[in-house]
PDB file of C-alpha atoms in Angstrom:
ATOM      1  CA  UNK A 218      13.703  34.695 257.765  1.00 38.00           C
ATOM      2  CA  UNK A 219      11.295  36.594 259.955  1.00 39.00           C
ATOM      3  CA  UNK A 220       8.319  38.722 259.011  1.00 38.00           C
ATOM      4  CA  UNK A 221       9.935  41.716 260.680  1.00 42.00           C
ATOM      5  CA  UNK A 222      12.746  41.679 258.108  1.00 43.00           C
ATOM      6  CA  UNK A 223      10.275  42.085 255.251  1.00 44.00           C
ATOM      7  CA  UNK A 224       8.348  44.714 257.157  1.00 43.00           C
ATOM      8  CA  UNK A 225      11.482  46.786 257.662  1.00 50.00           C
ATOM      9  CA  UNK A 226      12.851  46.598 254.127  1.00 78.00           C
ATOM     10  CA  UNK A 227      10.423  45.749 251.336  1.00 95.00           C
ATOM     11  CA  UNK A 228       8.739  48.179 248.960  1.00 97.00           C
ATOM     12  CA  UNK A 229       5.417  46.518 249.746  1.00 97.00           C
ATOM     13  CA  UNK A 230       5.814  47.261 253.449  1.00 97.00           C
ATOM     14  CA  UNK A 231       6.699  50.859 252.590  1.00 96.00           C
ATOM     15  CA  UNK A 232       3.616  51.225 250.386  1.00 97.00           C
ATOM     16  CA  UNK A 233       1.233  49.588 252.874  1.00 97.00           C
ATOM     17  CA  UNK A 234       2.538  51.217 256.038  1.00 95.00           C
ATOM     18  CA  UNK A 235       0.993  49.856 259.244  1.00 95.00           C
ATOM     19  CA  UNK A 236      -1.366  47.671 257.196  1.00 96.00           C
ATOM     20  CA  UNK A 237       1.565  45.423 256.291  1.00 97.00           C
ATOM     21  CA  UNK A 238       1.744  44.133 259.886  1.00 96.00           C
ATOM     22  CA  UNK A 239      -1.871  42.937 259.577  1.00 98.00           C
ATOM     23  CA  UNK A 240      -0.947  40.459 256.843  1.00 98.00           C
ATOM     24  CA  UNK A 241      -0.529  36.790 257.709  1.00 98.00           C
ATOM     25  CA  UNK A 242       3.153  36.168 258.641  1.00 98.00           C
ATOM     26  CA  UNK A 243       3.659  34.045 255.534  1.00 98.00           C
ATOM     27  CA  UNK A 244       2.345  36.854 253.348  1.00 98.00           C
ATOM     28  CA  UNK A 245       4.671  39.252 255.143  1.00 97.00           C
ATOM     29  CA  UNK A 246       7.502  36.926 254.249  1.00 97.00           C
ATOM     30  CA  UNK A 247       6.354  36.552 250.643  1.00 98.00           C
ATOM     31  CA  UNK A 248       6.002  40.302 250.138  1.00 98.00           C
ATOM     32  CA  UNK A 249       9.174  40.952 252.105  1.00 97.00           C
ATOM     33  CA  UNK A 250      11.190  40.246 248.936  1.00 97.00           C
ATOM     34  CA  UNK A 251      13.624  43.101 248.307  1.00 96.00           C
ATOM     35  CA  UNK A 252      17.250  44.021 247.819  1.00 95.00           C
ATOM     36  CA  UNK A 253      17.882  44.428 251.541  1.00 93.00           C
ATOM     37  CA  UNK A 254      16.162  41.180 252.516  1.00 94.00           C
ATOM     38  CA  UNK A 255      18.445  39.192 250.193  1.00 94.00           C
ATOM     39  CA  UNK A 256      15.982  36.506 249.180  1.00 96.00           C
ATOM     40  CA  UNK A 257      13.580  35.660 246.356  1.00 98.00           C
ATOM     41  CA  UNK A 258      10.229  33.882 246.435  1.00 98.00           C
ATOM     42  CA  UNK A 259       9.546  31.125 243.904  1.00 98.00           C
ATOM     43  CA  UNK A 260       6.023  29.717 243.881  1.00 98.00           C
ATOM     44  CA  UNK A 261       4.852  26.538 242.172  1.00 98.00           C
ATOM     45  CA  UNK A 262       1.278  25.380 242.048  1.00 98.00           C
ATOM     46  CA  UNK A 263      -1.867  24.775 240.028  1.00 98.00           C
ATOM     47  CA  UNK A 264      -4.468  27.157 238.672  1.00 98.00           C
ATOM     48  CA  UNK A 265      -7.765  25.399 239.183  1.00 98.00           C
ATOM     49  CA  UNK A 266      -9.345  27.744 236.615  1.00 97.00           C
ATOM     50  CA  UNK A 267      -8.153  30.220 234.008  1.00 95.00           C
ATOM     51  CA  UNK A 268     -11.104  32.080 232.524  1.00 94.00           C
ATOM     52  CA  UNK A 269     -11.850  34.770 229.994  1.00 88.00           C
ATOM     53  CA  UNK A 270     -14.901  36.835 229.094  1.00 85.00           C
ATOM     54  CA  UNK A 271     -17.201  36.472 226.061  1.00 81.00           C
ATOM     55  CA  UNK A 272     -15.929  35.818 222.524  1.00 73.00           C
ATOM     56  CA  UNK A 273     -15.296  39.501 221.837  1.00 72.00           C
ATOM     57  CA  UNK A 274     -12.605  39.624 224.538  1.00 72.00           C
ATOM     58  CA  UNK A 275     -10.401  37.192 222.578  1.00 73.00           C
ATOM     59  CA  UNK A 276      -8.839  39.803 220.210  1.00 66.00           C
ATOM     60  CA  UNK A 277      -8.039  41.997 223.240  1.00 66.00           C
ATOM     61  CA  UNK A 278      -6.341  39.074 224.997  1.00 67.00           C
ATOM     62  CA  UNK A 279      -4.509  37.991 221.841  1.00 63.00           C
ATOM     63  CA  UNK A 280      -2.973  41.458 221.470  1.00 66.00           C
ATOM     64  CA  UNK A 281      -1.793  41.322 225.076  1.00 60.00           C
ATOM     65  CA  UNK A 282      -0.041  37.989 224.666  1.00 63.00           C
ATOM     66  CA  UNK A 283       2.550  39.460 222.256  1.00 62.00           C
ATOM     67  CA  UNK A 284       4.143  41.351 225.149  1.00 73.00           C
ATOM     68  CA  UNK A 285       3.416  38.723 227.824  1.00 81.00           C
ATOM     69  CA  UNK A 286       0.633  40.837 229.330  1.00 78.00           C
ATOM     70  CA  UNK A 287      -2.408  38.563 229.106  1.00 72.00           C
ATOM     71  CA  UNK A 288      -3.228  34.883 228.573  1.00 76.00           C
ATOM     72  CA  UNK A 289      -5.779  34.230 225.772  1.00 75.00           C
ATOM     73  CA  UNK A 290      -6.478  30.571 226.600  1.00 84.00           C
ATOM     74  CA  UNK A 291      -8.767  29.061 229.200  1.00 90.00           C
ATOM     75  CA  UNK A 292      -8.020  25.949 231.199  1.00 94.00           C
ATOM     76  CA  UNK A 293      -8.445  23.901 234.349  1.00 97.00           C
ATOM     77  CA  UNK A 294      -5.798  22.421 236.642  1.00 98.00           C
ATOM     78  CA  UNK A 295      -3.011  24.300 234.859  1.00 97.00           C
ATOM     79  CA  UNK A 296       0.470  24.048 236.465  1.00 98.00           C
ATOM     80  CA  UNK A 297       2.138  27.411 236.938  1.00 98.00           C
ATOM     81  CA  UNK A 298       5.078  29.180 238.536  1.00 98.00           C
ATOM     82  CA  UNK A 299       5.426  32.711 239.893  1.00 98.00           C
ATOM     83  CA  UNK A 300       8.897  34.168 240.446  1.00 98.00           C
ATOM     84  CA  UNK A 301       9.557  37.213 242.624  1.00 98.00           C
ATOM     85  CA  UNK A 302      13.175  38.406 242.453  1.00 98.00           C
ATOM     86  CA  UNK A 303      14.543  41.805 243.424  1.00 98.00           C
ATOM     87  CA  UNK A 304      17.113  43.700 241.359  1.00 98.00           C
ATOM     88  CA  UNK A 305      18.226  47.256 240.642  1.00 98.00           C
ATOM     89  CA  UNK A 306      17.132  48.482 237.227  1.00 98.00           C
ATOM     90  CA  UNK A 307      19.268  50.658 234.884  1.00 98.00           C
ATOM     91  CA  UNK A 308      17.799  53.800 236.508  1.00 98.00           C
ATOM     92  CA  UNK A 309      18.855  52.754 240.006  1.00 97.00           C
ATOM     93  CA  UNK A 310      15.365  51.763 241.141  1.00 98.00           C
ATOM     94  CA  UNK A 311      14.717  48.712 243.287  1.00 98.00           C
ATOM     95  CA  UNK A 312      12.508  46.439 241.182  1.00 98.00           C
ATOM     96  CA  UNK A 313      10.698  43.183 241.980  1.00 98.00           C
ATOM     97  CA  UNK A 314       9.661  40.723 239.277  1.00 98.00           C
ATOM     98  CA  UNK A 315       6.222  39.120 239.206  1.00 98.00           C
ATOM     99  CA  UNK A 316       6.641  36.684 236.325  1.00 97.00           C
ATOM    100  CA  UNK A 317       3.986  34.011 235.989  1.00 96.00           C
ATOM    101  CA  UNK A 318       4.336  31.079 233.595  1.00 96.00           C
ATOM    102  CA  UNK A 319       1.327  28.910 232.803  1.00 96.00           C
ATOM    103  CA  UNK A 320       2.007  25.438 231.401  1.00 96.00           C
ATOM    104  CA  UNK A 321      -1.016  25.052 229.126  1.00 91.00           C
ATOM    105  CA  UNK A 322      -1.605  21.651 227.440  1.00 89.00           C
ATOM    106  CA  UNK A 323       0.069  22.625 224.150  1.00 86.00           C
ATOM    107  CA  UNK A 324       2.169  25.686 224.972  1.00 89.00           C
ATOM    108  CA  UNK A 325       3.556  27.843 227.754  1.00 92.00           C
ATOM    109  CA  UNK A 326       2.301  31.364 228.383  1.00 91.00           C
ATOM    110  CA  UNK A 327       4.006  34.085 230.405  1.00 93.00           C
ATOM    111  CA  UNK A 328       2.439  37.017 232.201  1.00 92.00           C
ATOM    112  CA  UNK A 329       5.274  39.446 232.985  1.00 95.00           C
ATOM    113  CA  UNK A 330       5.203  42.279 235.499  1.00 96.00           C
ATOM    114  CA  UNK A 331       7.847  44.301 237.333  1.00 98.00           C
ATOM    115  CA  UNK A 332       7.114  46.577 240.268  1.00 98.00           C
ATOM    116  CA  UNK A 333       8.806  49.695 241.645  1.00 98.00           C
ATOM    117  CA  UNK A 334       8.028  52.084 244.493  1.00 98.00           C
ATOM    118  CA  UNK A 335       7.368  55.648 243.309  1.00 97.00           C
ATOM    119  CA  UNK A 336       6.150  58.482 245.534  1.00 94.00           C
ATOM    120  CA  UNK A 337       4.895  56.051 248.164  1.00 95.00           C
ATOM    121  CA  UNK A 338       2.895  53.835 245.813  1.00 97.00           C
ATOM    122  CA  UNK A 339       3.609  50.652 243.891  1.00 98.00           C
ATOM    123  CA  UNK A 340       3.767  51.060 240.110  1.00 98.00           C
ATOM    124  CA  UNK A 341       3.338  47.821 238.174  1.00 98.00           C
ATOM    125  CA  UNK A 342       4.913  47.717 234.708  1.00 98.00           C
ATOM    126  CA  UNK A 343       3.221  45.107 232.537  1.00 95.00           C
ATOM    127  CA  UNK A 344       4.819  43.129 229.748  1.00 93.00           C
ATOM    128  CA  UNK A 345       8.267  42.524 228.312  1.00 94.00           C
ATOM    129  CA  UNK A 346       8.778  46.185 227.335  1.00 95.00           C
ATOM    130  CA  UNK A 347       7.070  47.931 230.286  1.00 96.00           C
ATOM    131  CA  UNK A 348       4.646  49.660 227.906  1.00 92.00           C
ATOM    132  CA  UNK A 349       1.864  49.831 230.500  1.00 92.00           C
ATOM    133  CA  UNK A 350       2.419  51.350 233.963  1.00 97.00           C
ATOM    134  CA  UNK A 351      -0.378  50.689 236.469  1.00 96.00           C
ATOM    135  CA  UNK A 352      -0.837  52.227 239.912  1.00 98.00           C
ATOM    136  CA  UNK A 353      -1.631  49.649 242.597  1.00 98.00           C
ATOM    137  CA  UNK A 354      -3.503  49.981 245.870  1.00 98.00           C
ATOM    138  CA  UNK A 355      -2.547  47.332 248.451  1.00 98.00           C
ATOM    139  CA  UNK A 356      -4.361  46.557 251.689  1.00 98.00           C
ATOM    140  CA  UNK A 357      -4.867  43.780 254.229  1.00 98.00           C
ATOM    141  CA  UNK A 358      -8.280  42.194 254.718  1.00 98.00           C
ATOM    142  CA  UNK A 359      -9.802  41.114 258.036  1.00 97.00           C
ATOM    143  CA  UNK A 360      -8.316  37.609 257.704  1.00 96.00           C
ATOM    144  CA  UNK A 361      -4.749  38.716 257.021  1.00 98.00           C
ATOM    145  CA  UNK A 362      -5.006  38.318 253.259  1.00 98.00           C
ATOM    146  CA  UNK A 363      -3.607  40.750 250.704  1.00 98.00           C
ATOM    147  CA  UNK A 364      -6.025  42.725 248.527  1.00 98.00           C
ATOM    148  CA  UNK A 365      -4.612  44.387 245.407  1.00 98.00           C
ATOM    149  CA  UNK A 366      -6.613  46.794 243.272  1.00 98.00           C
ATOM    150  CA  UNK A 367      -5.317  48.406 240.097  1.00 97.00           C
ATOM    151  CA  UNK A 368      -5.968  52.074 239.429  1.00 94.00           C
ATOM    152  CA  UNK A 369      -4.761  54.582 236.813  1.00 93.00           C
ATOM    153  CA  UNK A 370      -2.828  53.277 233.818  1.00 95.00           C
ATOM    154  CA  UNK A 371      -0.318  54.985 231.535  1.00 96.00           C
ATOM    155  CA  UNK A 372       0.998  53.825 228.155  1.00 93.00           C
ATOM    156  CA  UNK A 373       4.620  54.462 227.161  1.00 96.00           C
ATOM    157  CA  UNK A 374       6.374  53.656 223.871  1.00 92.00           C
ATOM    158  CA  UNK A 375       9.416  55.630 222.793  1.00 93.00           C
ATOM    159  CA  UNK A 376       8.586  59.358 223.050  1.00 95.00           C
ATOM    160  CA  UNK A 377       4.881  58.570 223.260  1.00 94.00           C
ATOM    161  CA  UNK A 378       3.241  58.690 226.677  1.00 95.00           C
ATOM    162  CA  UNK A 379      -0.384  59.144 227.699  1.00 94.00           C
ATOM    163  CA  UNK A 380      -2.930  58.140 230.321  1.00 92.00           C
ATOM    164  CA  UNK A 381      -4.556  54.987 229.020  1.00 85.00           C
ATOM    165  CA  UNK A 382      -8.360  55.312 228.721  1.00 81.00           C
ATOM    166  CA  UNK A 383     -10.033  52.798 231.036  1.00 77.00           C
ATOM    167  CA  UNK A 384     -12.828  52.257 228.517  1.00 74.00           C
ATOM    168  CA  UNK A 385     -10.315  50.184 226.564  1.00 74.00           C
ATOM    169  CA  UNK A 386      -8.725  48.422 229.517  1.00 79.00           C
ATOM    170  CA  UNK A 387      -9.658  46.701 232.752  1.00 85.00           C
ATOM    171  CA  UNK A 388      -9.213  47.045 236.483  1.00 92.00           C
ATOM    172  CA  UNK A 389      -7.738  44.124 238.371  1.00 95.00           C
ATOM    173  CA  UNK A 390      -8.827  42.817 241.762  1.00 98.00           C
ATOM    174  CA  UNK A 391      -6.448  40.268 243.262  1.00 98.00           C
ATOM    175  CA  UNK A 392      -6.771  38.495 246.591  1.00 98.00           C
ATOM    176  CA  UNK A 393      -3.986  36.393 248.054  1.00 98.00           C
ATOM    177  CA  UNK A 394      -4.100  34.471 251.333  1.00 98.00           C
ATOM    178  CA  UNK A 395      -2.338  31.699 253.206  1.00 98.00           C
ATOM    179  CA  UNK A 396      -4.078  28.508 254.320  1.00 98.00           C
ATOM    180  CA  UNK A 397      -2.558  27.259 257.593  1.00 97.00           C
ATOM    181  CA  UNK A 398      -4.202  23.843 257.248  1.00 98.00           C
ATOM    182  CA  UNK A 399      -2.695  23.008 253.853  1.00 98.00           C
ATOM    183  CA  UNK A 400       0.402  25.231 253.923  1.00 97.00           C
ATOM    184  CA  UNK A 401      -0.639  26.675 250.575  1.00 98.00           C
ATOM    185  CA  UNK A 402      -0.979  30.214 249.279  1.00 98.00           C
ATOM    186  CA  UNK A 403      -4.315  30.900 247.589  1.00 98.00           C
ATOM    187  CA  UNK A 404      -4.693  33.408 244.781  1.00 98.00           C
ATOM    188  CA  UNK A 405      -7.663  34.768 242.867  1.00 98.00           C
ATOM    189  CA  UNK A 406      -7.593  37.437 240.140  1.00 96.00           C
ATOM    190  CA  UNK A 407     -10.379  39.101 238.160  1.00 96.00           C
ATOM    191  CA  UNK A 408      -9.949  41.803 235.520  1.00 93.00           C
ATOM    192  CA  UNK A 409     -13.096  43.734 234.631  1.00 91.00           C
ATOM    193  CA  UNK A 410     -13.991  46.591 232.323  1.00 87.00           C
ATOM    194  CA  UNK A 411     -16.444  49.095 233.779  1.00 84.00           C
ATOM    195  CA  UNK A 412     -18.626  48.901 230.654  1.00 84.00           C
ATOM    196  CA  UNK A 413     -18.062  45.429 229.216  1.00 81.00           C
ATOM    197  CA  UNK A 414     -17.694  43.438 232.431  1.00 88.00           C
ATOM    198  CA  UNK A 415     -15.461  40.433 233.061  1.00 91.00           C
ATOM    199  CA  UNK A 416     -12.380  40.137 230.818  1.00 89.00           C
ATOM    200  CA  UNK A 417      -9.962  37.665 232.384  1.00 90.00           C
ATOM    201  CA  UNK A 418      -9.246  35.832 235.611  1.00 94.00           C
ATOM    202  CA  UNK A 419      -7.701  32.897 237.385  1.00 96.00           C
ATOM    203  CA  UNK A 420      -7.648  31.167 240.752  1.00 98.00           C
ATOM    204  CA  UNK A 421      -5.375  28.558 242.251  1.00 98.00           C
ATOM    205  CA  UNK A 422      -2.968  27.508 244.982  1.00 98.00           C
ATOM    206  CA  UNK A 423       0.813  27.322 245.259  1.00 98.00           C
ATOM    207  CA  UNK A 424       3.734  26.647 247.588  1.00 98.00           C
ATOM    208  CA  UNK A 425       6.680  28.994 247.976  1.00 98.00           C
ATOM    209  CA  UNK A 426      10.385  28.389 248.243  1.00 98.00           C
ATOM    210  CA  UNK A 427      12.526  31.235 249.586  1.00 98.00           C
ATOM    211  CA  UNK A 428      15.931  31.393 247.943  1.00 97.00           C
ATOM    212  CA  UNK A 429      18.933  33.494 249.030  1.00 96.00           C
ATOM    213  CA  UNK A 430      19.923  35.670 246.037  1.00 95.00           C
ATOM    214  CA  UNK A 431      21.313  39.147 245.314  1.00 92.00           C
ATOM    215  CA  UNK A 432      19.934  39.687 241.787  1.00 97.00           C
ATOM    216  CA  UNK A 433      17.231  38.523 239.384  1.00 98.00           C
ATOM    217  CA  UNK A 434      18.000  36.125 236.513  1.00 98.00           C
ATOM    218  CA  UNK A 435      18.222  37.924 233.179  1.00 98.00           C
ATOM    219  CA  UNK A 436      15.374  35.780 231.792  1.00 97.00           C
ATOM    220  CA  UNK A 437      12.974  37.470 234.232  1.00 98.00           C
ATOM    221  CA  UNK A 438      13.973  41.057 233.458  1.00 98.00           C
ATOM    222  CA  UNK A 439      12.166  43.164 230.854  1.00 97.00           C
ATOM    223  CA  UNK A 440      13.619  43.661 227.393  1.00 96.00           C
ATOM    224  CA  UNK A 441      13.150  47.412 227.892  1.00 96.00           C
ATOM    225  CA  UNK A 442      13.038  49.420 231.134  1.00 98.00           C
ATOM    226  CA  UNK A 443      10.797  52.492 231.177  1.00 98.00           C
ATOM    227  CA  UNK A 444      12.041  55.463 233.248  1.00 97.00           C
ATOM    228  CA  UNK A 445       8.634  57.170 233.438  1.00 97.00           C
ATOM    229  CA  UNK A 446       6.204  56.155 236.163  1.00 96.00           C
TER     230      UNK A 446
END
């Protein structure tokens, strides 16, 4: 599978435009997952650290865990997987899963996300019921790494829909790169609130396997798909 295939077909290439070609070839392949490319990316690795903010962030994180949005525990050297599969949702939209599972010492935690392309930008639906829709800004850094920043957020539940106030949420900054010496992908995430500071984060490394598929397993798809972006 070549980088050019991902560049020509994936929603991430469409959202990033010419910046996509500046990514490391292995990141182009990883973010080349899509219906036209015909493959999925399955990563397995270890989070060297999973962190959270002060004690008062715990209730916020505990609420998020009920819909597989956030991880309330902390840990070191935590095995994890990340599964990126493309499928077409009930509304005909190409969708890519970003489902992370953390194998904590006494339980497993999932952090579910599904992404679609809408009006030239990536919209990231968080959780099992796609209650939270987050606009993403993607760019390449000087070393060919991917930089992801979250922006506006909207909450949807049944007929209810409103712009989620950022005072009660956080903005994510994710950096992903590829290490040629080790053959590993490196990932680092921090979620911060503009008033209260650091909320949640993790960093680690993983290897990817690229699997030929035409759909996503049902276990990775949301319980509910939200038509609104």
